[in-house]
């Protein structure tokens, strides 16, 4: 695969590293206006670093755009005459609709929108993907790219905002839960470093149990809640204090806010 990362900032760099570490590209172009900070990547041999997006597009098939939303329209304008049947245009740009992309480059292109989260930098992103009519034929290819950096799911474009809350904001929600568990562990006598170690690896283990078994969370809860035991006592107290309810309300509040942005 010949891949170009157009806009190698925070996200673009994480994607580039993910592609390189998984040997996902035969050739890769990495672009940004000031290339000094990414020059070192040319030592990989199959990587070309350039500030010229047109050269990157001409020499690549898969184009992954990771620029700020305010730059994206102009960048598409600048390269649109180079696009042909071999190109797949993959956007990671939040809030930039497929219709808006089509209005610039035309609907007769393979267009895919993706929404990774920051865990992409450690190969664990939950990435949601949708495509225009033509782009749907390239969803499997796009999933194969993002699955090298975590897990991906195709969703309808109308659900992209909701997915942003669950997966992108979700990173912050889970961090806060891990931090709260850490604070609890400190109160029970662990030092701060150990407390965080216990909290984050237990969280990782819980998610892995579900991912690998395909079980419902309640099945795993049943395994660890002895009748009249300490786990159910703690869990019920958390629920009396509104654990599930506060999470659901927080998720809905985030969604209301993101929808408000969209309608403004
Ligand atoms: N960070 C995340 O977790 C995340 C998650 C999902 C989606 N996103 C989306 O990803 C996009 C990028 O986010 P980010 O946090 O990575 O932003 P960022 O760090 O600001 O990166 C943007 C990059 O684009 C480059 N750039 C600007 N103009 C350019 C041009 N004309 N040609 C080529 N490169 C150009 C900038 O470098 P120079 O100034 O040197 O050109 C910069 O390196 C955003 O649209 C955001 O909505 C981010």
Coordinates of C-alpha atoms and ligand atoms in Angstrom, one line a residue:
X1 CA 0.0 0.0 0.0
X2 CA 1.2 3.5 -0.8
X3 CA 0.0 5.8 2.0
X4 CA 0.2 9.5 2.4
X5 CA -0.4 11.2 5.7
X6 CA -1.4 14.8 4.9
X7 CA -0.8 16.8 8.1
X8 CA 1.6 15.0 10.3
X9 CA 0.7 16.7 13.7
X10 CA -0.4 14.9 16.8
X11 CA -2.9 12.5 15.2
X12 CA -1.1 12.2 11.9
X13 CA 2.1 11.3 13.6
X14 CA 0.4 8.6 15.7
X15 CA -1.1 7.1 12.5
X16 CA 2.2 7.3 10.7
X17 CA 3.9 5.4 13.6
X18 CA 1.1 2.9 13.7
X19 CA 1.5 2.2 9.9
X20 CA 5.3 2.0 10.2
X21 CA 5.3 -0.3 13.3
X22 CA 2.9 -2.7 11.6
X23 CA 4.7 -2.6 8.3
X24 CA 1.4 -1.4 6.8
X25 CA 2.8 0.5 3.8
X26 CA 5.2 -0.2 1.0
X27 CA 5.8 3.6 0.6
X28 CA 4.7 6.4 2.9
X29 CA 4.6 10.1 2.4
X30 CA 4.4 12.4 5.4
X31 CA 3.5 16.0 4.9
X32 CA 3.3 19.2 7.0
X33 CA 4.3 22.8 6.2
X34 CA 7.3 22.8 8.5
X35 CA 8.9 19.4 8.0
X36 CA 11.9 19.8 10.4
X37 CA 10.2 17.9 13.3
X38 CA 9.5 14.8 11.1
X39 CA 12.7 14.7 9.0
X40 CA 14.0 11.8 11.1
X41 CA 11.3 9.5 9.7
X42 CA 13.2 9.4 6.3
X43 CA 15.6 7.0 8.0
X44 CA 12.9 4.3 7.6
X45 CA 13.9 4.2 3.9
X46 CA 10.4 3.8 2.5
X47 CA 9.3 7.2 3.9
X48 CA 9.4 10.5 2.1
X49 CA 8.9 13.7 4.2
X50 CA 7.7 16.7 2.2
X51 CA 5.7 20.0 2.5
X52 CA 4.3 19.4 -1.0
X53 CA 0.9 17.7 -0.6
X54 CA 0.6 17.4 -4.4
X55 CA 3.8 15.2 -4.6
X56 CA 2.4 13.1 -1.8
X57 CA -0.9 12.6 -3.5
X58 CA 0.7 11.8 -6.9
X59 CA 2.8 9.1 -5.4
X60 CA 0.2 7.5 -3.1
X61 CA -3.1 5.6 -3.2
X62 CA -4.4 6.0 0.3
X63 CA -4.6 9.6 1.4
X64 CA -5.1 10.1 5.2
X65 CA -5.9 13.7 6.0
X66 CA -5.2 14.8 9.6
X67 CA -5.1 18.6 9.4
X68 CA -7.1 21.1 11.4
X69 CA -10.7 21.6 10.1
X70 CA -10.0 25.2 9.1
X71 CA -7.2 24.0 6.7
X72 CA -8.9 21.0 5.2
X73 CA -11.1 22.7 2.6
X74 CA -8.2 24.6 1.0
X75 CA -6.0 21.5 1.0
X76 CA -8.7 19.5 -0.8
X77 CA -9.0 22.4 -3.3
X78 CA -5.3 22.3 -3.9
X79 CA -5.1 18.6 -4.7
X80 CA -8.5 17.8 -6.2
X81 CA -7.3 17.9 -9.8
X82 CA -4.8 15.0 -9.0
X83 CA -7.4 12.6 -7.7
X84 CA -8.2 9.5 -9.8
X85 CA -9.7 6.0 -9.5
X86 CA -6.7 4.7 -7.4
X87 CA -7.1 7.2 -4.6
X88 CA -9.0 6.6 -1.4
X89 CA -9.6 9.9 0.5
X90 CA -9.7 9.2 4.2
X91 CA -10.5 12.1 6.5
X92 CA -9.9 12.1 10.3
X93 CA -11.2 15.7 10.6
X94 CA -13.8 16.1 13.2
X95 CA -17.1 17.7 12.1
X96 CA -16.2 17.9 8.4
X97 CA -19.1 16.1 6.7
X98 CA -18.9 13.8 3.7
X99 CA -21.3 16.2 1.8
X100 CA -18.8 19.0 2.4
X101 CA -15.9 16.9 1.1
X102 CA -18.0 15.9 -1.9
X103 CA -18.8 19.5 -2.6
X104 CA -15.1 20.2 -3.0
X105 CA -13.7 17.1 -4.7
X106 CA -16.9 15.6 -6.2
X107 CA -18.9 12.5 -5.2
X108 CA -17.2 10.3 -7.8
X109 CA -14.3 9.7 -5.4
X110 CA -13.7 7.0 -2.7
X111 CA -14.4 9.1 0.4
X112 CA -14.2 7.8 3.9
X113 CA -14.6 9.6 7.2
X114 CA -12.9 8.2 10.3
X115 CA -13.0 9.1 13.9
X116 CA -10.0 7.7 15.9
X117 CA -9.2 8.5 19.5
X118 CA -6.0 9.4 21.2
X119 CA -5.3 5.7 22.1
X120 CA -4.2 5.4 18.5
X121 CA -0.7 6.5 19.7
X122 CA -0.4 3.2 21.6
X123 CA -2.2 1.1 18.9
X124 CA -5.5 0.8 20.8
X125 CA -7.8 3.3 19.1
X126 CA -11.5 2.6 18.8
X127 CA -12.0 4.1 15.3
X128 CA -15.5 4.7 13.8
X129 CA -15.7 4.8 10.0
X130 CA -18.3 5.8 7.4
X131 CA -18.1 6.3 3.7
X132 CA -19.9 8.0 0.8
X133 CA -21.6 5.8 -1.7
X134 CA -18.5 5.0 -3.6
X135 CA -16.3 5.0 -0.5
X136 CA -18.3 2.2 1.1
X137 CA -16.4 -0.1 -1.4
X138 CA -13.2 0.9 0.5
X139 CA -14.5 0.4 4.0
X140 CA -12.8 -3.0 4.4
X141 CA -9.5 -1.5 3.2
X142 CA -9.9 1.4 5.7
X143 CA -10.8 -1.0 8.5
X144 CA -7.7 -3.0 7.7
X145 CA -5.6 0.1 8.1
X146 CA -7.1 1.2 11.4
X147 CA -7.3 -2.3 12.8
X148 CA -3.5 -2.3 12.8
X149 CA -3.9 0.6 15.3
X150 CA -6.7 -0.8 17.4
X151 CA -10.2 -1.7 16.5
X152 CA -12.7 -0.2 14.0
X153 CA -16.4 -0.2 13.3
X154 CA -18.4 1.0 10.3
X155 CA -21.3 3.2 11.4
X156 CA -23.8 5.5 9.6
X157 CA -22.5 9.1 9.2
X158 CA -25.5 10.3 11.4
X159 CA -23.9 8.5 14.3
X160 CA -20.5 10.1 14.0
X161 CA -21.3 12.8 16.7
X162 CA -22.5 10.1 19.1
X163 CA -19.4 8.1 18.4
X164 CA -17.2 11.1 19.1
X165 CA -18.8 11.3 22.6
X166 CA -18.4 7.6 23.4
X167 CA -14.9 7.1 21.8
X168 CA -13.1 10.4 21.8
X169 CA -14.6 12.1 24.9
X170 CA -14.8 8.5 26.3
X171 CA -11.1 8.5 26.8
X172 CA -11.5 11.3 29.3
X173 CA -14.5 9.6 31.0
X174 CA -12.5 6.3 31.5
X175 CA -9.5 8.3 32.8
X176 CA -11.6 9.9 35.4
X177 CA -13.0 6.5 36.5
X178 CA -9.4 5.2 36.7
X179 CA -8.4 8.2 38.7
X180 CA -11.3 7.8 41.2
X181 CA -10.4 4.1 41.7
X182 CA -6.8 5.2 42.3
X183 CA -7.9 7.7 44.9
X184 CA -9.9 4.9 46.6
X185 CA -6.9 2.6 46.5
X186 CA -4.7 5.3 48.2
X187 CA -7.3 5.6 51.0
X188 CA -7.0 1.8 51.5
X189 CA -3.2 2.2 52.0
X190 CA -1.5 1.9 48.6
X191 CA 1.0 4.6 47.6
X192 CA -0.1 6.7 44.6
X193 CA 2.1 4.8 42.0
X194 CA 0.9 1.4 43.1
X195 CA -2.7 2.6 43.4
X196 CA -2.7 3.8 39.7
X197 CA -1.0 0.5 38.7
X198 CA -3.7 -1.5 40.3
X199 CA -6.5 0.7 38.9
X200 CA -5.3 0.8 35.3
X201 CA -4.4 -2.8 34.9
X202 CA -7.7 -3.9 36.5
X203 CA -9.5 -1.7 34.0
X204 CA -7.5 -3.2 31.2
X205 CA -8.2 -6.7 32.4
X206 CA -12.0 -6.0 32.7
X207 CA -12.2 -4.7 29.1
X208 CA -10.0 -7.6 27.9
X209 CA -12.4 -10.1 29.6
X210 CA -15.3 -8.7 27.6
X211 CA -13.4 -8.4 24.4
X212 CA -12.1 -11.9 24.5
X213 CA -15.1 -13.7 25.9
X214 CA -17.8 -11.7 24.1
X215 CA -19.7 -11.8 27.5
X216 CA -22.2 -9.3 28.8
X217 CA -20.6 -7.2 31.6
X218 CA -23.2 -8.5 34.1
X219 CA -22.1 -12.1 33.5
X220 CA -18.6 -11.1 34.6
X221 CA -20.0 -9.2 37.5
X222 CA -22.0 -12.3 38.6
X223 CA -18.7 -14.3 38.7
X224 CA -17.2 -11.9 41.3
X225 CA -20.2 -11.1 43.5
X226 CA -20.6 -13.6 46.3
X227 CA -24.1 -13.4 47.9
X228 CA -23.8 -11.0 50.9
X229 CA -20.2 -10.4 50.0
X230 CA -18.0 -7.3 49.8
X231 CA -18.2 -6.8 46.0
X232 CA -22.0 -6.6 45.8
X233 CA -22.1 -4.4 48.9
X234 CA -19.7 -2.0 47.3
X235 CA -21.4 -2.1 43.9
X236 CA -24.9 -1.5 45.3
X237 CA -23.6 1.5 47.3
X238 CA -22.1 2.9 44.1
X239 CA -25.4 2.5 42.4
X240 CA -27.3 4.1 45.3
X241 CA -24.9 7.1 44.8
X242 CA -25.8 7.2 41.1
X243 CA -22.8 5.5 39.4
X244 CA -24.6 4.3 36.2
X245 CA -27.1 7.2 36.2
X246 CA -24.3 9.8 36.4
X247 CA -22.4 8.2 33.6
X248 CA -25.4 8.0 31.3
X249 CA -26.3 11.6 32.1
X250 CA -22.8 12.8 31.4
X251 CA -22.7 11.0 28.1
X252 CA -26.1 12.6 27.1
X253 CA -24.9 16.0 28.3
X254 CA -21.8 15.7 26.1
X255 CA -23.9 14.7 23.1
X256 CA -26.3 17.6 23.7
X257 CA -23.2 19.9 23.6
X258 CA -21.7 18.5 20.5
X259 CA -25.1 18.7 18.8
X260 CA -25.4 22.3 19.8
X261 CA -22.0 23.0 18.1
X262 CA -23.3 21.4 15.0
X263 CA -26.5 23.4 14.8
X264 CA -24.8 26.8 15.5
Ligands
LIG1 N1 -5.9 14.4 18.2 C1 -6.9 13.5 18.2 O1 -7.0 12.7 19.1 C2 -7.9 13.5 17.2 C3 -8.9 12.5 17.2 C4 -9.9 12.5 16.1 C5 -9.8 13.4 15.1 N2 -8.9 14.4 15.2 C6 -8.8 15.4 14.1 O2 -7.5 15.3 13.5 C7 -7.1 16.6 13.0 C8 -5.7 16.9 13.4 O3 -5.7 17.0 14.8 P1 -4.3 17.1 15.5 O4 -4.5 17.2 17.0 O5 -3.3 16.1 15.0 O6 -3.8 18.6 15.0 P2 -2.3 19.2 14.8 O7 -1.4 18.6 15.8 O8 -2.5 20.7 14.8 O9 -1.9 18.7 13.4 C9 -2.2 19.3 12.2 C10 -1.0 19.2 11.3 O10 -1.4 19.7 10.0 C11 -0.3 20.3 9.4 N3 -0.7 21.2 8.4 C12 -1.3 22.5 8.4 N4 -1.5 22.9 7.2 C13 -1.0 22.0 6.4 C14 -0.9 21.9 4.9 N5 -1.3 22.9 4.2 N6 -0.4 20.8 4.4 C15 0.1 19.8 5.2 N7 0.0 19.8 6.5 C16 -0.5 20.9 7.1 C17 0.4 21.1 10.7 O11 1.8 21.2 10.6 P3 2.5 22.5 10.0 O12 1.9 23.6 10.7 O13 3.9 22.3 10.1 O14 2.1 22.4 8.5 C18 0.1 20.1 11.8 O15 1.2 19.2 11.9 C19 -8.2 17.6 13.5 O16 -9.0 18.0 12.4 C20 -9.0 16.9 14.5 O17 -10.3 17.2 14.4 C21 -7.9 14.5 16.1

